[in-house]
Tab-separated table of C-alpha atoms and ligand atoms in Angstrom:
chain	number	residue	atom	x	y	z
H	206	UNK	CA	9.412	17.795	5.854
H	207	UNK	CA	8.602	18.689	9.046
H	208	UNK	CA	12.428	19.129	11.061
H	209	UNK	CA	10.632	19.038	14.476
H	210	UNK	CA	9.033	16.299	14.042
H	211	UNK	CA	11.598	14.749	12.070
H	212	UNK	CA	14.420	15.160	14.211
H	213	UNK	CA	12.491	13.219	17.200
H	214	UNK	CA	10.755	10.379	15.811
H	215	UNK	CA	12.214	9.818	12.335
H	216	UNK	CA	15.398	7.895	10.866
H	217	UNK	CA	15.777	9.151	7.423
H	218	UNK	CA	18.100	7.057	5.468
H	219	UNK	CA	21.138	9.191	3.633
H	220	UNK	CA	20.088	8.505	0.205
H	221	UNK	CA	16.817	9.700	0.923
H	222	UNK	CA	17.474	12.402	2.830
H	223	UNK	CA	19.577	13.927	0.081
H	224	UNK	CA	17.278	12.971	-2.419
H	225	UNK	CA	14.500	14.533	-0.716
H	226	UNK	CA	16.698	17.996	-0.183
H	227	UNK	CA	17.359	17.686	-3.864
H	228	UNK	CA	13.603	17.644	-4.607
H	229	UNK	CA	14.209	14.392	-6.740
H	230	UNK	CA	11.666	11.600	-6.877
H	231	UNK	CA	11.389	9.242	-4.209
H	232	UNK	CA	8.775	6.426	-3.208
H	233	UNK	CA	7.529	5.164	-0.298
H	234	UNK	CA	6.568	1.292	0.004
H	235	UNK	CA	4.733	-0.406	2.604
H	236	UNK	CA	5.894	-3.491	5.387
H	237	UNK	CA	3.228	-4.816	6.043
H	238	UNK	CA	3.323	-6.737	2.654
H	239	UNK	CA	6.452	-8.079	3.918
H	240	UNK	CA	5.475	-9.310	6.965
H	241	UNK	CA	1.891	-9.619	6.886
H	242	UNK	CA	1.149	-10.388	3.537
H	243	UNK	CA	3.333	-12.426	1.869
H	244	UNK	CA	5.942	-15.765	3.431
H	245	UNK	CA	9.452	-15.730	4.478
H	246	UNK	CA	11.609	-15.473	2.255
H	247	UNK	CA	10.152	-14.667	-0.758
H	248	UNK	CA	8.711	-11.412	1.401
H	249	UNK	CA	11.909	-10.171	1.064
H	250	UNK	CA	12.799	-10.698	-2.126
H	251	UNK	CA	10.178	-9.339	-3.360
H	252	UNK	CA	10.448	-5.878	-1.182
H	253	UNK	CA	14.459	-5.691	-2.793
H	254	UNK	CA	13.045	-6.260	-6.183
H	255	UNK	CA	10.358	-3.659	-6.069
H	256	UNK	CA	12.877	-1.085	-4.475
H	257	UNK	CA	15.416	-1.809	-7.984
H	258	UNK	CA	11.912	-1.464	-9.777
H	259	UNK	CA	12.242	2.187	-8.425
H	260	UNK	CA	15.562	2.797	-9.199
H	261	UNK	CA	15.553	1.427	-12.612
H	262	UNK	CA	12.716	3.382	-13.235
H	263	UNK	CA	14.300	7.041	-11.886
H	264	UNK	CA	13.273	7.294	-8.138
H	265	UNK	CA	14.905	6.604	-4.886
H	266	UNK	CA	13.401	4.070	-3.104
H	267	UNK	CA	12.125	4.458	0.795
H	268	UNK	CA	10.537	1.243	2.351
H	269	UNK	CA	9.221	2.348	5.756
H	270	UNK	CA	8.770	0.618	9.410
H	271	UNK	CA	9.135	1.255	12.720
H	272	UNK	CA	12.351	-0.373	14.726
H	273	UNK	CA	12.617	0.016	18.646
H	274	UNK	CA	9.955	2.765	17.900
H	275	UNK	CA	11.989	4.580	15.426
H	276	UNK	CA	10.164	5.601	12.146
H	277	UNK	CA	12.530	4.153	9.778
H	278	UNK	CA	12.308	6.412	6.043
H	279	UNK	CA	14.529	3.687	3.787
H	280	UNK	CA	15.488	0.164	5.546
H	281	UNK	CA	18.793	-0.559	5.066
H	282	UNK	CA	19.322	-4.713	3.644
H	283	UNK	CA	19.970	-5.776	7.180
H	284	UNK	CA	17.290	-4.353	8.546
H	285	UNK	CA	15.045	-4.926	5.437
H	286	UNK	CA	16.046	-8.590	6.044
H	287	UNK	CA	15.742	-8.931	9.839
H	288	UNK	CA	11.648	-7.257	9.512
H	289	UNK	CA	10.849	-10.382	6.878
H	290	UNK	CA	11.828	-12.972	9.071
H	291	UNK	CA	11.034	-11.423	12.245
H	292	UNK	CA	8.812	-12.195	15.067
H	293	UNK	CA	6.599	-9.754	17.308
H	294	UNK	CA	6.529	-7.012	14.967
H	295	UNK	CA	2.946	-5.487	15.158
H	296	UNK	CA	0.910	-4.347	11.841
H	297	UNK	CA	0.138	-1.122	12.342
H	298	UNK	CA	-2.318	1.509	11.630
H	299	UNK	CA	-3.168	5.311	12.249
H	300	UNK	CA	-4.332	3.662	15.475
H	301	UNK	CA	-1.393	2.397	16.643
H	302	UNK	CA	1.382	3.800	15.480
H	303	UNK	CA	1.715	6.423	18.443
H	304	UNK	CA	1.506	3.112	20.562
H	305	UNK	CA	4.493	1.750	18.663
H	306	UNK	CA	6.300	4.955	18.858
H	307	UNK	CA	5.714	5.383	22.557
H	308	UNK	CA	6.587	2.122	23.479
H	309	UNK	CA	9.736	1.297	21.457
H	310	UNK	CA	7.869	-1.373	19.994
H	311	UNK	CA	8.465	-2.973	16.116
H	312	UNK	CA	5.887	-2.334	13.904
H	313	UNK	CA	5.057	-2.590	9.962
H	314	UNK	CA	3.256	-0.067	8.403
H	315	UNK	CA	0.098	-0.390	6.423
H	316	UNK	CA	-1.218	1.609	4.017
H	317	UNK	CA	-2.806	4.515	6.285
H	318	UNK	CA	0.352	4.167	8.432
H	319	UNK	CA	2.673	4.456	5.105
H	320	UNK	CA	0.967	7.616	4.223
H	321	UNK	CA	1.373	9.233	7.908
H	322	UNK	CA	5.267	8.613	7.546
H	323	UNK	CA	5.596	9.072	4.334
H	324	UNK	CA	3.803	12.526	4.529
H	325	UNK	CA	5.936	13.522	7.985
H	326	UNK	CA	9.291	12.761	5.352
H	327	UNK	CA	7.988	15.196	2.825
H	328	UNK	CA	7.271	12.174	0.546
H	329	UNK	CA	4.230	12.812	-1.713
H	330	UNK	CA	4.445	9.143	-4.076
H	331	UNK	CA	3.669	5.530	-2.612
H	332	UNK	CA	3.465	2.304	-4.374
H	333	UNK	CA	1.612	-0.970	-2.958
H	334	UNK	CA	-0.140	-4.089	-3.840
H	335	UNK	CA	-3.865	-3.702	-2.916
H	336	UNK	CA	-5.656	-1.635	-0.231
H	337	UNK	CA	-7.348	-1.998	2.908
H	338	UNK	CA	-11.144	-1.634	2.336
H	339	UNK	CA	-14.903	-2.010	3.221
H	340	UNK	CA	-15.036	-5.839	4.578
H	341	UNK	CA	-17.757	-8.168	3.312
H	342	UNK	CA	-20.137	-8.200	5.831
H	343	UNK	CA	-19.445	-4.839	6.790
H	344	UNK	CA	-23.391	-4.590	7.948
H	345	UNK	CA	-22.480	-7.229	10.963
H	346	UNK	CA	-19.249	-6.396	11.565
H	347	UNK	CA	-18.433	-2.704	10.483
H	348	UNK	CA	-15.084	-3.926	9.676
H	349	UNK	CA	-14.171	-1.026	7.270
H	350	UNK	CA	-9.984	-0.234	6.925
H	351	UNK	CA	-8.641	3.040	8.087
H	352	UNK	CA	-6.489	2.968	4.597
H	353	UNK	CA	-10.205	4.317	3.246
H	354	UNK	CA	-9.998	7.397	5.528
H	355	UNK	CA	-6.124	8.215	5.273
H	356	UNK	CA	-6.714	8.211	1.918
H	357	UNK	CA	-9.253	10.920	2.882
H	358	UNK	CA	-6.891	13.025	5.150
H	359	UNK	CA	-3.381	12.449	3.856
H	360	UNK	CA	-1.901	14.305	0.890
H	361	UNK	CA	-0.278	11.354	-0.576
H	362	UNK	CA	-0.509	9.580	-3.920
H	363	UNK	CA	-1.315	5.656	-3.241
H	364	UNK	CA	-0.672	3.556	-6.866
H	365	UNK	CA	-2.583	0.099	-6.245
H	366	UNK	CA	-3.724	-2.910	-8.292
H	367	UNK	CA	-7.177	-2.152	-7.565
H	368	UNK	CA	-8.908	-4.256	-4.348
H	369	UNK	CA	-8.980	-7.670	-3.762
H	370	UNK	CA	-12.237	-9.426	-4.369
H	371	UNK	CA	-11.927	-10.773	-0.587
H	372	UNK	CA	-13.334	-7.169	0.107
H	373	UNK	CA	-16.826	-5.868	-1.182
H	374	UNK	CA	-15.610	-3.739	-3.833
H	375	UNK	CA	-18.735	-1.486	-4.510
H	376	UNK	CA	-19.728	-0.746	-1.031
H	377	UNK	CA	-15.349	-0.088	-1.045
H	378	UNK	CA	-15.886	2.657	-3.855
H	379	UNK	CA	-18.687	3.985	-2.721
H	380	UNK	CA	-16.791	5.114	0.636
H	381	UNK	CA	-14.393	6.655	-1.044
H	382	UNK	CA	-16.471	8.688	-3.186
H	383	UNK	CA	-18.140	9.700	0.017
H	384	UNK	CA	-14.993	10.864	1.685
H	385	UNK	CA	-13.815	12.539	-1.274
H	386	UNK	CA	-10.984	10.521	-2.614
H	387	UNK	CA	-10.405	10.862	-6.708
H	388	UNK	CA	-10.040	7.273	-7.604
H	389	UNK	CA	-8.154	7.105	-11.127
H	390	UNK	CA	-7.541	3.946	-13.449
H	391	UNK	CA	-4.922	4.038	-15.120
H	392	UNK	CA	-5.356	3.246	-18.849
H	393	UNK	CA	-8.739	1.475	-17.941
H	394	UNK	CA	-12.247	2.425	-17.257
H	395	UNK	CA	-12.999	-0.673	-14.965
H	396	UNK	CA	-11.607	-0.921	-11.774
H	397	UNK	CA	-9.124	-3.277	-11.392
H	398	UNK	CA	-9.509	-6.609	-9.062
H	399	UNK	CA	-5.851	-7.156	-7.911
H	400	UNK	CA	-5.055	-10.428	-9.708
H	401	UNK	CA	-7.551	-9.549	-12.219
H	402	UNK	CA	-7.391	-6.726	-14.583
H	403	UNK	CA	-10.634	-5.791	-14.577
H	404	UNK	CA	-13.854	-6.084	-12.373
H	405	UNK	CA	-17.618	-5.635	-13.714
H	406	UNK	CA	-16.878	-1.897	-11.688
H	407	UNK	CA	-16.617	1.114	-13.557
H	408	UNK	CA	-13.558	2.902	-12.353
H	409	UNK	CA	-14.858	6.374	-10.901
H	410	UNK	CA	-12.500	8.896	-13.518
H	411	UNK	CA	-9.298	7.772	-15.828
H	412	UNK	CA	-6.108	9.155	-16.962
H	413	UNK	CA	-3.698	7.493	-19.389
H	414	UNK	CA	0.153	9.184	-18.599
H	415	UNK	CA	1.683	9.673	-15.040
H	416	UNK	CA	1.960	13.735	-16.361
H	417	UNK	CA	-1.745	13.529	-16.212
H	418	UNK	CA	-1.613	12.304	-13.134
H	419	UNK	CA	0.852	14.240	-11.430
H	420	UNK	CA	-1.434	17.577	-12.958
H	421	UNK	CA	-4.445	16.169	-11.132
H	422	UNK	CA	-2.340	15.585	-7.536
H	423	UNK	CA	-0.974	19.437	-8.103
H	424	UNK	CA	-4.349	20.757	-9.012
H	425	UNK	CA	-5.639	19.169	-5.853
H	426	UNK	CA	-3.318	20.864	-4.047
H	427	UNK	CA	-3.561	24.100	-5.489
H	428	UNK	CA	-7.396	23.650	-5.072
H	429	UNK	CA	-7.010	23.231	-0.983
H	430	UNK	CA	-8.891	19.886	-1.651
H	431	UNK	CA	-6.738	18.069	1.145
H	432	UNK	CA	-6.052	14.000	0.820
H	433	UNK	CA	-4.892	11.755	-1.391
H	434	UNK	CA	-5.575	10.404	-4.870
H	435	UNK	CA	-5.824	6.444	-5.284
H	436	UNK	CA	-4.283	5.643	-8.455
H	437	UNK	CA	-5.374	2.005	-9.814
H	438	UNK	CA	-3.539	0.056	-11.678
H	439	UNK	CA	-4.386	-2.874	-13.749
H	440	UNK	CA	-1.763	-5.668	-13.436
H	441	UNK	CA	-0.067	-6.824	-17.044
H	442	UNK	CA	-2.727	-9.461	-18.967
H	443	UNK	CA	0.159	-12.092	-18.962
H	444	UNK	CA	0.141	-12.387	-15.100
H	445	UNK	CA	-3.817	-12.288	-14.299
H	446	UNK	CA	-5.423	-14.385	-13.196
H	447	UNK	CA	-8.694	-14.120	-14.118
H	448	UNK	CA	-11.598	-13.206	-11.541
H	449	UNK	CA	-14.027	-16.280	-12.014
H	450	UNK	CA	-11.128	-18.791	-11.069
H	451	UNK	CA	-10.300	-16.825	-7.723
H	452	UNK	CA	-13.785	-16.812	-6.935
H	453	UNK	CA	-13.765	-20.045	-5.272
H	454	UNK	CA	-10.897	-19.925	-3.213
H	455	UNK	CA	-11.981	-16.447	-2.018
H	456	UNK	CA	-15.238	-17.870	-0.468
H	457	UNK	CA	-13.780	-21.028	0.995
H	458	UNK	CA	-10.831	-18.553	2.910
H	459	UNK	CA	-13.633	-16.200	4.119
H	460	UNK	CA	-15.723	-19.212	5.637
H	461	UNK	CA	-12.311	-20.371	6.487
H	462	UNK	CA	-11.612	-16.971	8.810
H	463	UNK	CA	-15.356	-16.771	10.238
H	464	UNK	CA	-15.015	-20.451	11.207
H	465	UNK	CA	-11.765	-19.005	13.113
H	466	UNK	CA	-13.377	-16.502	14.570
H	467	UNK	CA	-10.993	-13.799	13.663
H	468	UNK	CA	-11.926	-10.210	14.117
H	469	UNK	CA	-9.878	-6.933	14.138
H	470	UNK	CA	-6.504	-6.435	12.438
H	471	UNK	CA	-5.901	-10.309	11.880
H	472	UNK	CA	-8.371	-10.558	9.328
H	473	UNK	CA	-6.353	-9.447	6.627
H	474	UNK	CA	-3.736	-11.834	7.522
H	475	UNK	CA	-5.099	-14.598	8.201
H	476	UNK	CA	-7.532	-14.319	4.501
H	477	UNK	CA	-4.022	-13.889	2.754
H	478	UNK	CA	-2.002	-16.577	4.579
H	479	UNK	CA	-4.845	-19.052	3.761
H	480	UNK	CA	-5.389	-17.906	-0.059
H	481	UNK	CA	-1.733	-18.668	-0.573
H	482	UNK	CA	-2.576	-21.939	0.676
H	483	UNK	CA	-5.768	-22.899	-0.899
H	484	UNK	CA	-3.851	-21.782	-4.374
H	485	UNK	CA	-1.330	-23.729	-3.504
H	486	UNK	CA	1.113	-20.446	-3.759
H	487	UNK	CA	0.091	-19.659	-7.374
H	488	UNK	CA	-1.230	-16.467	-6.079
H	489	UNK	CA	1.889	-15.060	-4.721
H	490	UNK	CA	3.747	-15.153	-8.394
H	491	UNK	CA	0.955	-12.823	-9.463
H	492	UNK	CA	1.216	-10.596	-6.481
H	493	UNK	CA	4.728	-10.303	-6.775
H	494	UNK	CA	4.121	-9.098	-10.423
H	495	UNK	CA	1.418	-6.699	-9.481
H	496	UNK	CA	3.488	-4.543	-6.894
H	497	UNK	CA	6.559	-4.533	-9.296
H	498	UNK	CA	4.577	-3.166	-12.078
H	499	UNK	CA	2.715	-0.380	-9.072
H	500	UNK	CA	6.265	0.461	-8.194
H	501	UNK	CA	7.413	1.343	-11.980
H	502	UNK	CA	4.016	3.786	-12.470
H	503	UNK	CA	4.856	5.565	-9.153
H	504	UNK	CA	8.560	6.238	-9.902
H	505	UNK	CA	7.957	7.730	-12.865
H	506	UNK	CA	4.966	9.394	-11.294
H	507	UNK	CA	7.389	10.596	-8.540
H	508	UNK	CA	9.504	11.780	-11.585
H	509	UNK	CA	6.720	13.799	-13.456
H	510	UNK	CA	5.912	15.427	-9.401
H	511	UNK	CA	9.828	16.182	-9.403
H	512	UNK	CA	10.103	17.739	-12.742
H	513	UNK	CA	7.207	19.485	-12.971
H	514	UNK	CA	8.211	21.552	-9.690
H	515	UNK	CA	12.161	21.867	-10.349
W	89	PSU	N1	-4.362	-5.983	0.921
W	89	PSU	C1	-3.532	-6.770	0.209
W	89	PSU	N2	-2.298	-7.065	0.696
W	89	PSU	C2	-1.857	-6.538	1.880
W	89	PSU	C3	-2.733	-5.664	2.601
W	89	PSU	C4	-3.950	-5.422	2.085
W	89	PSU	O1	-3.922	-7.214	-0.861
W	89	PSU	O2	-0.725	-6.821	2.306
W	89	PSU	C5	-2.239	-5.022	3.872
W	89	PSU	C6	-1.880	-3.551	3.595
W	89	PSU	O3	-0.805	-3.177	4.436
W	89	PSU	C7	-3.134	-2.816	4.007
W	89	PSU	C8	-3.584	-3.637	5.184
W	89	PSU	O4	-2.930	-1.457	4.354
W	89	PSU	O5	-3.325	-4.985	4.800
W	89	PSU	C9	-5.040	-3.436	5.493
W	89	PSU	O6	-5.353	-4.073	6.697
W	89	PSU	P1	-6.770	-3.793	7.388
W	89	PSU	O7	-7.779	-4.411	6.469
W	89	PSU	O8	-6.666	-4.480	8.728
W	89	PSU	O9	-6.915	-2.313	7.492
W	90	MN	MN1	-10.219	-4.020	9.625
């Protein structure tokens, strides 16, 4: 951790603090899930669930999000619960953070933002659902996310249920091979579609224990390398739902969005607000499952980090 930086801008919750000192496990987790991905209330359920996923499975959970411009390491329930029902809390990004900061603003983190705080707390482990990526369309609108180049920057470990299919998944791959990010499936050699297990994508390289993939995130390390490693992780067969029956709904929400005109930050949003409707919420069960069963790998991945340097 960096104490300078710490002590100014960070609120580092007991448990984690002391965990941290202790060099035991701990994972980060998004908020931007909770309050830009998924409804009231079952946003919050779902963030206390995943955090017992952690704990049952040997690491201390941190969720992390900014409050009055304080970068919050671990949410305690009241303010875990206050963020998922919230209003005027802005999603942020590497962009916007410092504005958040500065300003004494709320803010949820996304992926890239995750990784900044996360990395600042001396936490090297975070588990979401999916990742930002390269947009459809990209060649109009160069809408590409910045979680492709924090992945890039940031030494942290990022376990995901692949992409969603909203997003053009090659074009998605093929930036991160260009900026250097190892891209690992975990126990499969496609690369998992969020709801779906697998895509028609080979996934770029594959490991099958989270020892393996701790030795790859130390060997990185050791190797100067830089960045992070995207670990992707196909959700359980019995709660996919297979690729060819999302298909439609995906297209009608992206017509749905142009036809709104939304650009920027929203886009995301607004494509995951209106899948939940067009499914008629069948896609949140799934989701729900999918970041449960990130948040088990990354404990124990946390725990093979841990170990392995104790
Ligand atoms: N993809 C999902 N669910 C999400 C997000 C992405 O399947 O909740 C959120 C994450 O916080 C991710 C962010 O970091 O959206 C990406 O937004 P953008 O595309 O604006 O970079
Ligand atoms: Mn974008």
């Amino acid at each position: 951790m960096n104490y300078d930086i710490a002590g100014r801008y960070l609120d580092v919750a007991p448990n984690v603090r002391k965990a941290l000192a202790q060099g035991e496990a701990v994972v980060a987790l998004e908020s931007t899930i909770i309050t830009h991905g998924m409804p009231y209330p079952q946003n919050v359920a779902t963030a206390r669930e995943v955090e017992a996923v952690v704990r049952e499975n040997g690491a201390v959970p941190a969720t992390i999000a900014i409050i009055e411009g304080r970068i919050k390491i671990g949410l305690s329930d009241a303010e875990l619960d206050w963020l998922g029902n919230a209003r005027d809390v802005m999603k942020l990004s590497r962009a916007d953070l410092p504005y958040a900061v500065a300003t004494r603003r709320h803010g949820a983190t996304t992926v890239a933002a995750t990784m900044i705080c996360a990395h600042l707390a001396g936490i090297r482990v975070f588990a979401t659902g999916g990742i930002g990526g390269v947009h459809r369309g990209v060649e109009t609108s160069m809408d590409i996310s910045a979680d492709l180049d924090e992945l890039a920057r940031t030494p942290v470990a990022v376990v995901c249920a692949g992409a969603k299919a909203i997003l053009d998944l090659p074009r998605t791959l093929e930036y991160l091979e260009t900026r250097g990010v190892p891209v690992v499936g975990y126990g499969t050699d496609r690369f998992p579609a969020f709801w779906s297990r697998t895509s028609e994508l080979p996934v770029p390289l594959r490991l099958d224990t989270p020892e393996a993939i701790a030795d790859l995130i130390r060997t990185k390390e050791a190797l100067g390398l830089g960045g992070g490693v995207l670990v992707a992780n196909p959700i359980p067969s019995a709660d996919e739902i297979p690729a060819g029956e999302m298909s439609a709904f995906i297209d009608a929400a992206i017509a749905d969005t142009k036809a709104q005109g939304v650009s920027g930050k929203a886009v995301t949003p607004i494509l995951l607000s209106t899948l939940f409707e067009r499914t008629g919420g069948r896609s949140l069960a799934t989701n729900i499952a999918l970041v449960k069963n990130n948040a088990a790998l990354a404990a124990r991945l946390a725990g093979s980090l841990a170990r392995s340097e104790g």
